[in-house]
PDB file of C-alpha atoms in Angstrom:
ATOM      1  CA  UNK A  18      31.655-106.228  20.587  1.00 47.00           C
ATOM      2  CA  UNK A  19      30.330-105.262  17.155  1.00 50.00           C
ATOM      3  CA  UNK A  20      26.392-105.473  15.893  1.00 48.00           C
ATOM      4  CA  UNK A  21      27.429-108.276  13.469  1.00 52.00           C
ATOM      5  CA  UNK A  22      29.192-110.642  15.859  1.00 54.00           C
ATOM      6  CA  UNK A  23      25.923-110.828  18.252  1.00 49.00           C
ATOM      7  CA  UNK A  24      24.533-114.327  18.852  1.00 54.00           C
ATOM      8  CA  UNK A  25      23.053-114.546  21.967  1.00 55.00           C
ATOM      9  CA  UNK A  26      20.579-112.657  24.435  1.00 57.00           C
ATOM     10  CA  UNK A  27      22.979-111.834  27.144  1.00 55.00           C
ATOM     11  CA  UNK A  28      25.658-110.597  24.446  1.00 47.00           C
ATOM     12  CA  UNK A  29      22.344-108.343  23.057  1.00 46.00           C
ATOM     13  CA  UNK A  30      22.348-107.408  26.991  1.00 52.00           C
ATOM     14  CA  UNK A  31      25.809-106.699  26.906  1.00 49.00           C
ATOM     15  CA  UNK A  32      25.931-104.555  23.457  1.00 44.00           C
ATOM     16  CA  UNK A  33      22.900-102.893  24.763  1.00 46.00           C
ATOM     17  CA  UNK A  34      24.459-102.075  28.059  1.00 50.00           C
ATOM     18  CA  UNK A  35      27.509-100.511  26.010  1.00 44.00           C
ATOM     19  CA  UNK A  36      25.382 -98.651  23.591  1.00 48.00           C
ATOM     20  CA  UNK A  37      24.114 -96.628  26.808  1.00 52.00           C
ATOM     21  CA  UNK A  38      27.532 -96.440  28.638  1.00 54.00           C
ATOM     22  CA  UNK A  39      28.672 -94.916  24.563  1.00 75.00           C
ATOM     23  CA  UNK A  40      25.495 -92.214  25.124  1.00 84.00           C
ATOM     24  CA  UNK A  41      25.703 -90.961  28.859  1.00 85.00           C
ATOM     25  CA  UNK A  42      28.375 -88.337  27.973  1.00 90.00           C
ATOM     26  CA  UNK A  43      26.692 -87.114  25.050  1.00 89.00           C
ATOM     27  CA  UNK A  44      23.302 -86.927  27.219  1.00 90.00           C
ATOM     28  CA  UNK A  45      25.486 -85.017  30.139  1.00 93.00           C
ATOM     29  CA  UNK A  46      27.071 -82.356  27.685  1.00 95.00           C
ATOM     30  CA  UNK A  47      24.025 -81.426  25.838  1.00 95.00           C
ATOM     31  CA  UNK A  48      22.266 -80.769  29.883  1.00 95.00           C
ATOM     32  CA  UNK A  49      25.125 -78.995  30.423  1.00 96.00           C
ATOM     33  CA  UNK A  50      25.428 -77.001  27.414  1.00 97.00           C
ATOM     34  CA  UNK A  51      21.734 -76.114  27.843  1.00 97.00           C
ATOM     35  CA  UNK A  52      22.326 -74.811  32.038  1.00 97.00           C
ATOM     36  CA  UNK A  53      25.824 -73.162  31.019  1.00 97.00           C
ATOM     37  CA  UNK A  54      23.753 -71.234  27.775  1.00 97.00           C
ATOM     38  CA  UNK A  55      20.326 -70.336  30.025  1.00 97.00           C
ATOM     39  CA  UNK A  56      22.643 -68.903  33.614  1.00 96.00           C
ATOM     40  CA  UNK A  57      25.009 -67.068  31.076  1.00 96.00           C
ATOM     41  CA  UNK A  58      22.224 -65.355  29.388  1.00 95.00           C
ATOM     42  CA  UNK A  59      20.110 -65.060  32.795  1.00 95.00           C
ATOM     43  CA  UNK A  60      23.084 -63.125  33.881  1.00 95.00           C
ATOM     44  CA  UNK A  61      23.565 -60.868  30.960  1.00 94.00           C
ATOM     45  CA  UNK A  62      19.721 -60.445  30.806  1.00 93.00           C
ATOM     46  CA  UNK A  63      18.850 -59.319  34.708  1.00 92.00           C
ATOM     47  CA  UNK A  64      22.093 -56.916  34.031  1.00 92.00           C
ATOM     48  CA  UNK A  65      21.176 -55.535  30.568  1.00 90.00           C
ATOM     49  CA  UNK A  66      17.174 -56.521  29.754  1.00 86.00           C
ATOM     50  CA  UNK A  67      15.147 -55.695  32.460  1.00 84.00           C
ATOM     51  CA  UNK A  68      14.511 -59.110  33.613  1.00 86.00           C
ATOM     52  CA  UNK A  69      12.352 -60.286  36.193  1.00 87.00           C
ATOM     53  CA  UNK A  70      12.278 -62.773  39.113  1.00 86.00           C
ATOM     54  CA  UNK A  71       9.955 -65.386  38.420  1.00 82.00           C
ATOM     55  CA  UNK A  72       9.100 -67.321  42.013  1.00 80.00           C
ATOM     56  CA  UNK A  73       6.671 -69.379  41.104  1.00 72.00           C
ATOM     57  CA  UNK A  74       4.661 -71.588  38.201  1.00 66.00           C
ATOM     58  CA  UNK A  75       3.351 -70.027  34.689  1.00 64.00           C
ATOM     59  CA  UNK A  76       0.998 -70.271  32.581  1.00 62.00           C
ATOM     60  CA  UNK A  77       1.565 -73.946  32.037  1.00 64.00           C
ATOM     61  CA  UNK A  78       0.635 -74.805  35.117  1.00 67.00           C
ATOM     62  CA  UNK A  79      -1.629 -72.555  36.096  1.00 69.00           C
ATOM     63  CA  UNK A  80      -2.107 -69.951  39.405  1.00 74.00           C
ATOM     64  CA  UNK A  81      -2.699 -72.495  41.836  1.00 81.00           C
ATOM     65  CA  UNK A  82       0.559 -74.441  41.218  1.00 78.00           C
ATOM     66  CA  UNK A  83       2.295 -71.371  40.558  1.00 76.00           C
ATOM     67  CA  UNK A  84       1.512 -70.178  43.852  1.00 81.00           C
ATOM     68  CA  UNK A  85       2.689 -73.578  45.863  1.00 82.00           C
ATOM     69  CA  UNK A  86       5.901 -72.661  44.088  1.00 80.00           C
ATOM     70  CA  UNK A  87       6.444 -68.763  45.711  1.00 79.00           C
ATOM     71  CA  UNK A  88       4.727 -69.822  48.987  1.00 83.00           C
ATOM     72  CA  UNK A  89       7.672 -70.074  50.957  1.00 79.00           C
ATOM     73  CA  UNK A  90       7.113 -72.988  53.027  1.00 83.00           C
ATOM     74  CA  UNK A  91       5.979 -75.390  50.024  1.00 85.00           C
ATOM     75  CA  UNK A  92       8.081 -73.639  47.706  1.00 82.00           C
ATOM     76  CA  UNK A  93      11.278 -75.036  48.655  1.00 84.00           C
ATOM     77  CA  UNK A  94       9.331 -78.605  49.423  1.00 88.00           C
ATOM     78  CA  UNK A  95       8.311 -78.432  45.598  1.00 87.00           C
ATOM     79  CA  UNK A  96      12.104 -77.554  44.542  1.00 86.00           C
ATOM     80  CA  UNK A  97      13.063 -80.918  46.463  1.00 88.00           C
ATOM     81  CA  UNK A  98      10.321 -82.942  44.587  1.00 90.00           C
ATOM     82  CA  UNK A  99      11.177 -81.470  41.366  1.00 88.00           C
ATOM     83  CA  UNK A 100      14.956 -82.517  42.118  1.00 89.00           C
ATOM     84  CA  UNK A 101      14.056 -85.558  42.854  1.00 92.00           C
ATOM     85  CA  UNK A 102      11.987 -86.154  39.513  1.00 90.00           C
ATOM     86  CA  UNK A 103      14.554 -84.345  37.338  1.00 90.00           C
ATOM     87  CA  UNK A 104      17.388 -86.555  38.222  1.00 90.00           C
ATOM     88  CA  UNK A 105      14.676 -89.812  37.627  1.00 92.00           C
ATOM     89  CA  UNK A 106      14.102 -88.571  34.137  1.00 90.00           C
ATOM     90  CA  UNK A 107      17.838 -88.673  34.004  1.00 87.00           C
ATOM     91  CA  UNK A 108      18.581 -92.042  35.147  1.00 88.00           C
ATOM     92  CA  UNK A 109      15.854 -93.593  33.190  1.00 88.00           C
ATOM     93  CA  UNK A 110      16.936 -91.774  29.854  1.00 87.00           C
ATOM     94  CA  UNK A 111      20.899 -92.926  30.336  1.00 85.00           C
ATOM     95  CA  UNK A 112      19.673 -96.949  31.158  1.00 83.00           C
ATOM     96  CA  UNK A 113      19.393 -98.523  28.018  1.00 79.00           C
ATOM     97  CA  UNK A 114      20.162 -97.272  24.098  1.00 82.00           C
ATOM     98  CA  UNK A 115      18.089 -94.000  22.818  1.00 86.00           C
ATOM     99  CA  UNK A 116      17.376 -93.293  19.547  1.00 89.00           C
ATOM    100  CA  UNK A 117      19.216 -90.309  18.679  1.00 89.00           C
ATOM    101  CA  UNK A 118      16.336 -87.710  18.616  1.00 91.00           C
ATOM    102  CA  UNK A 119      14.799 -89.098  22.008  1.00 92.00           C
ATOM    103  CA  UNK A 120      18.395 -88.654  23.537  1.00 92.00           C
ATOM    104  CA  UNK A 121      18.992 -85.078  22.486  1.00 93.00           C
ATOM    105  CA  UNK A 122      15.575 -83.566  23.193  1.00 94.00           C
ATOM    106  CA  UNK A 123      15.358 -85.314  26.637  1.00 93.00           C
ATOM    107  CA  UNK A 124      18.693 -84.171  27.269  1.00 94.00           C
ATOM    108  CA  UNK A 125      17.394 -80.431  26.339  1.00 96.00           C
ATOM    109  CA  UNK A 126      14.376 -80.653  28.272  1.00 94.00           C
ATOM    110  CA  UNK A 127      16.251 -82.000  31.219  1.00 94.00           C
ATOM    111  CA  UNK A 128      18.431 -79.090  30.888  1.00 95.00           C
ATOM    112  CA  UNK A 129      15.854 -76.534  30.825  1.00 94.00           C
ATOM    113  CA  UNK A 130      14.145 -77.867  33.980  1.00 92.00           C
ATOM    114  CA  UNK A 131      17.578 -78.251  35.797  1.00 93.00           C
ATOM    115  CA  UNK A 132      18.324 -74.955  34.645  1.00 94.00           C
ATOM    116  CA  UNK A 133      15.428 -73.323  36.167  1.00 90.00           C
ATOM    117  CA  UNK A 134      15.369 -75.549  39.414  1.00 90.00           C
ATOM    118  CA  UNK A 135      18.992 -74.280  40.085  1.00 92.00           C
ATOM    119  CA  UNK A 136      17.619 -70.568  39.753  1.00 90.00           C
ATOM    120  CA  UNK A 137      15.079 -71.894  42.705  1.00 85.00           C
ATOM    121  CA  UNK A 138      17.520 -73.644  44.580  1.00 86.00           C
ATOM    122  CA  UNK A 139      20.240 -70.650  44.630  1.00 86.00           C
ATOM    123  CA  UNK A 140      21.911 -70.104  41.592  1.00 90.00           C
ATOM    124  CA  UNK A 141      20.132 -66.859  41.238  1.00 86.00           C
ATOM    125  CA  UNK A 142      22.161 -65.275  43.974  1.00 88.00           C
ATOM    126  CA  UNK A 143      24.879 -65.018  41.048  1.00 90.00           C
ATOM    127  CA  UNK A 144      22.753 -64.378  38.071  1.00 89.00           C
ATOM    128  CA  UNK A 145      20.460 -61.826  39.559  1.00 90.00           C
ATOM    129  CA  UNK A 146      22.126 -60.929  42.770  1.00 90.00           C
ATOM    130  CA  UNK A 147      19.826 -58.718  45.654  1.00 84.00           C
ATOM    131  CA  UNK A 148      16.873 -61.093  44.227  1.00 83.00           C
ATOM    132  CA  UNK A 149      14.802 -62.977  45.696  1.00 81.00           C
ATOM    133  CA  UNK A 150      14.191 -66.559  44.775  1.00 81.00           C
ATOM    134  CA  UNK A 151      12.894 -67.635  41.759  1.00 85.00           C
ATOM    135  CA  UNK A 152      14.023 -68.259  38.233  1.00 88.00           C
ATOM    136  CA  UNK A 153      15.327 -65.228  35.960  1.00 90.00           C
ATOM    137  CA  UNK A 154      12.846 -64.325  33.071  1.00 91.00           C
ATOM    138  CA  UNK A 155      13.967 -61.609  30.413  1.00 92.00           C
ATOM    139  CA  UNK A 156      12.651 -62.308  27.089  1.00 92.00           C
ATOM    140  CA  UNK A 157       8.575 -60.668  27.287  1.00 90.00           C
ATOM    141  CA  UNK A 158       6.305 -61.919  24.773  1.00 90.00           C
ATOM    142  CA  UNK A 159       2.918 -60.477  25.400  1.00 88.00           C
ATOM    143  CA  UNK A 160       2.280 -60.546  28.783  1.00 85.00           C
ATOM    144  CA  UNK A 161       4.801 -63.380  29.999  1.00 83.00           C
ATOM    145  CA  UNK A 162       8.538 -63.543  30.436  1.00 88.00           C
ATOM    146  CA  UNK A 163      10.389 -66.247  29.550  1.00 91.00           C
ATOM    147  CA  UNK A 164      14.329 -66.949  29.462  1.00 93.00           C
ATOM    148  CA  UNK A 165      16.344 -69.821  27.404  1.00 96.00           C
ATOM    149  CA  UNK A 166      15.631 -72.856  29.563  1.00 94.00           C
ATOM    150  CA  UNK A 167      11.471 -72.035  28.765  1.00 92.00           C
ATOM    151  CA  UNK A 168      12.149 -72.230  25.153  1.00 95.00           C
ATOM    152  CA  UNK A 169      14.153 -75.829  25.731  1.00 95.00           C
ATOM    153  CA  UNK A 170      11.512 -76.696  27.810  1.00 92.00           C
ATOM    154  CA  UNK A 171       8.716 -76.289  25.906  1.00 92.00           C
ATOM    155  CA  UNK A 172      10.251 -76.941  22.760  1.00 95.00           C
ATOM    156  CA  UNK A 173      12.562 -80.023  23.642  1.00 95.00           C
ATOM    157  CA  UNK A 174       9.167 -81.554  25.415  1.00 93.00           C
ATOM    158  CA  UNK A 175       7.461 -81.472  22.291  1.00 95.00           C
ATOM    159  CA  UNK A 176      10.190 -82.970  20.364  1.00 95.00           C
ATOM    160  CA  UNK A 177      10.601 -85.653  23.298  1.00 94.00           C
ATOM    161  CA  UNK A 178       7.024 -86.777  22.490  1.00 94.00           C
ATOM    162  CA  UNK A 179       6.271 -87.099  19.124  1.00 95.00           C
ATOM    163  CA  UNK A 180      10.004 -88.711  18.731  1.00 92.00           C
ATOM    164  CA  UNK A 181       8.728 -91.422  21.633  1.00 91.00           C
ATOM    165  CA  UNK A 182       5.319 -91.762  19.538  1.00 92.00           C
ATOM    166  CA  UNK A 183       6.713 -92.558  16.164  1.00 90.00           C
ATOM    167  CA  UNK A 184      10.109 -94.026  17.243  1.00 87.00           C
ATOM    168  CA  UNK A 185       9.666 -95.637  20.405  1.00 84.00           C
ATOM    169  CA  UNK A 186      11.714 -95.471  23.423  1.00 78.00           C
ATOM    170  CA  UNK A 187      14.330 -97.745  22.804  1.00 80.00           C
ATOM    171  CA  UNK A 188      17.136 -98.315  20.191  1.00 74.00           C
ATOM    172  CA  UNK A 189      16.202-100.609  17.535  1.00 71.00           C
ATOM    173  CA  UNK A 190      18.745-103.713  17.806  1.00 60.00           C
ATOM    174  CA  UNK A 191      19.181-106.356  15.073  1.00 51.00           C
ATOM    175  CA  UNK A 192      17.896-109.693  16.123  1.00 52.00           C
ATOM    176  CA  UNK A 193      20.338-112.288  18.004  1.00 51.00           C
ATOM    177  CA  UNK A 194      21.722-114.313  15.971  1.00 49.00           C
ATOM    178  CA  UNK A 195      22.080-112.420  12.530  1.00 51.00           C
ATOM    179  CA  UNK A 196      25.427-112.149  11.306  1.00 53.00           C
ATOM    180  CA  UNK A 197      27.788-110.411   8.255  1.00 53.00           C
ATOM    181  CA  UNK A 198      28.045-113.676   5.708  1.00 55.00           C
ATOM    182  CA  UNK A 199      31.493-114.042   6.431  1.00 55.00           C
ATOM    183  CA  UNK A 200      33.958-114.161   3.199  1.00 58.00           C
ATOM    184  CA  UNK A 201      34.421-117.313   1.202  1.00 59.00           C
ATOM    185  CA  UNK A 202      38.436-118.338   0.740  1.00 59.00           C
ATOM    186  CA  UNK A 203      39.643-118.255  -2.105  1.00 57.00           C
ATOM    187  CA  UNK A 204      40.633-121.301  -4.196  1.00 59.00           C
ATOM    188  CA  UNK A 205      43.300-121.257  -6.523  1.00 57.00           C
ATOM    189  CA  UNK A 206      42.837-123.930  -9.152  1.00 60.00           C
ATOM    190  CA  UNK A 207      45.492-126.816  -9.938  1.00 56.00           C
ATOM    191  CA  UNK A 208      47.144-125.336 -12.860  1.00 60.00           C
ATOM    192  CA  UNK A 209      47.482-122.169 -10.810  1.00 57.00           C
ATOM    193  CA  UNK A 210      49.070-124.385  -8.039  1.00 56.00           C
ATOM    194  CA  UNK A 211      51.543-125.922 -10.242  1.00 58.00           C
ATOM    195  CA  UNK A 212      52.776-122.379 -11.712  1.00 58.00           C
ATOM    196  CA  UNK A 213      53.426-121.190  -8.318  1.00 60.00           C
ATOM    197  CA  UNK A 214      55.510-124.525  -7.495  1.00 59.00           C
ATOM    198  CA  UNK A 215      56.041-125.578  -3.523  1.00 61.00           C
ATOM    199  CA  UNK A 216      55.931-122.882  -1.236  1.00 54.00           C
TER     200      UNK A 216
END
């Protein structure tokens, strides 16, 4: 069912539903894309950079929080919450039809924070193996480390936001109803008629 065919509610529904169904793959490749780039340069980087095991929080959120993250008893309770929210974010960005830029820089954020909850939850056994748990940082600016998933993080959330603020959430969809003009037939005239003769 096309845009210009749409006359009712439920077939807006239905168009709507199939506009999200059309984005879910693109939404899954890009968070996969972003966890296959950040483990494969995790890897390379705790072989080759000097990297470092980051068990905890940053300066984003602060000592406190970073510290429930590396205790070891709330740690892994904080991993299961963060689970829990990450795949939320992801069912509530594949319902319905995205605008293009909300789609992609959820899906990079979402990546990023998957990324780095799979370090916590035991992925880093096989990109920084003899570790202990935590996420892999390798690229030091000043006196922080980061890795790829920070940068998709930080910069994908920013993008997420201001594309929500001055786009909105959902798709825009045309109004039910509206439809193409559809083509007039053509006439031929009687002296045409008579030329041609009985068909």
């Amino acid at each position: 069912m096309s845009w210009d065919k749409v006359t009712s509610p439920a077939q807006l529904r239905t168009v709507a539903r199939w506009g999200a169904l059309r984005q879910s793959p693109v939404l899954f490749v890009l968070v996969a894309a972003v966890i296959l780039v950040d483990q494969a340069t995790k890897w390379l980087g705790w072989r080759r950079a000097g990297a470092i095991i980051n068990p905890g929080g940053n300066w984003l959120v602060g000592r406190t929080i970073g510290g429930w993250y590396a205790d070891p008893l709330t740690g892994p309770l904080l991993d299961l919450l963060s689970l829990l929210l990450v795949s939320v974010a992801m069912s509530l960005l594949v319902r319905g039809r995205r605008p293009a830029i909300v789609l992609a820089s959820g899906a990079l954020m979402l990546g990023g924070w998957g990324s780095n909850l799979l370090d916590r939850l035991g992925v880093h056994h096989w990109t920084a193996p003899g570790s202990g748990r935590g996420a892999v940082d390798f690229v030091h600016i000043g006196r922080y480390f980061y890795n790829f998933a920070d940068f998709c993080i930080i910069g994908a959330t920013t993008l997420f936001l201001l594309s929500i603020a001055s786009v909105g959430w959902r798709a825009k969809a045309p109004a039910a109803g509206r439809r193409r003009p559809a083509a007039e037939p053509v006439r031929l005239n009687s002296r045409q008629d008579e030329a041609r003769g009985p068909s």
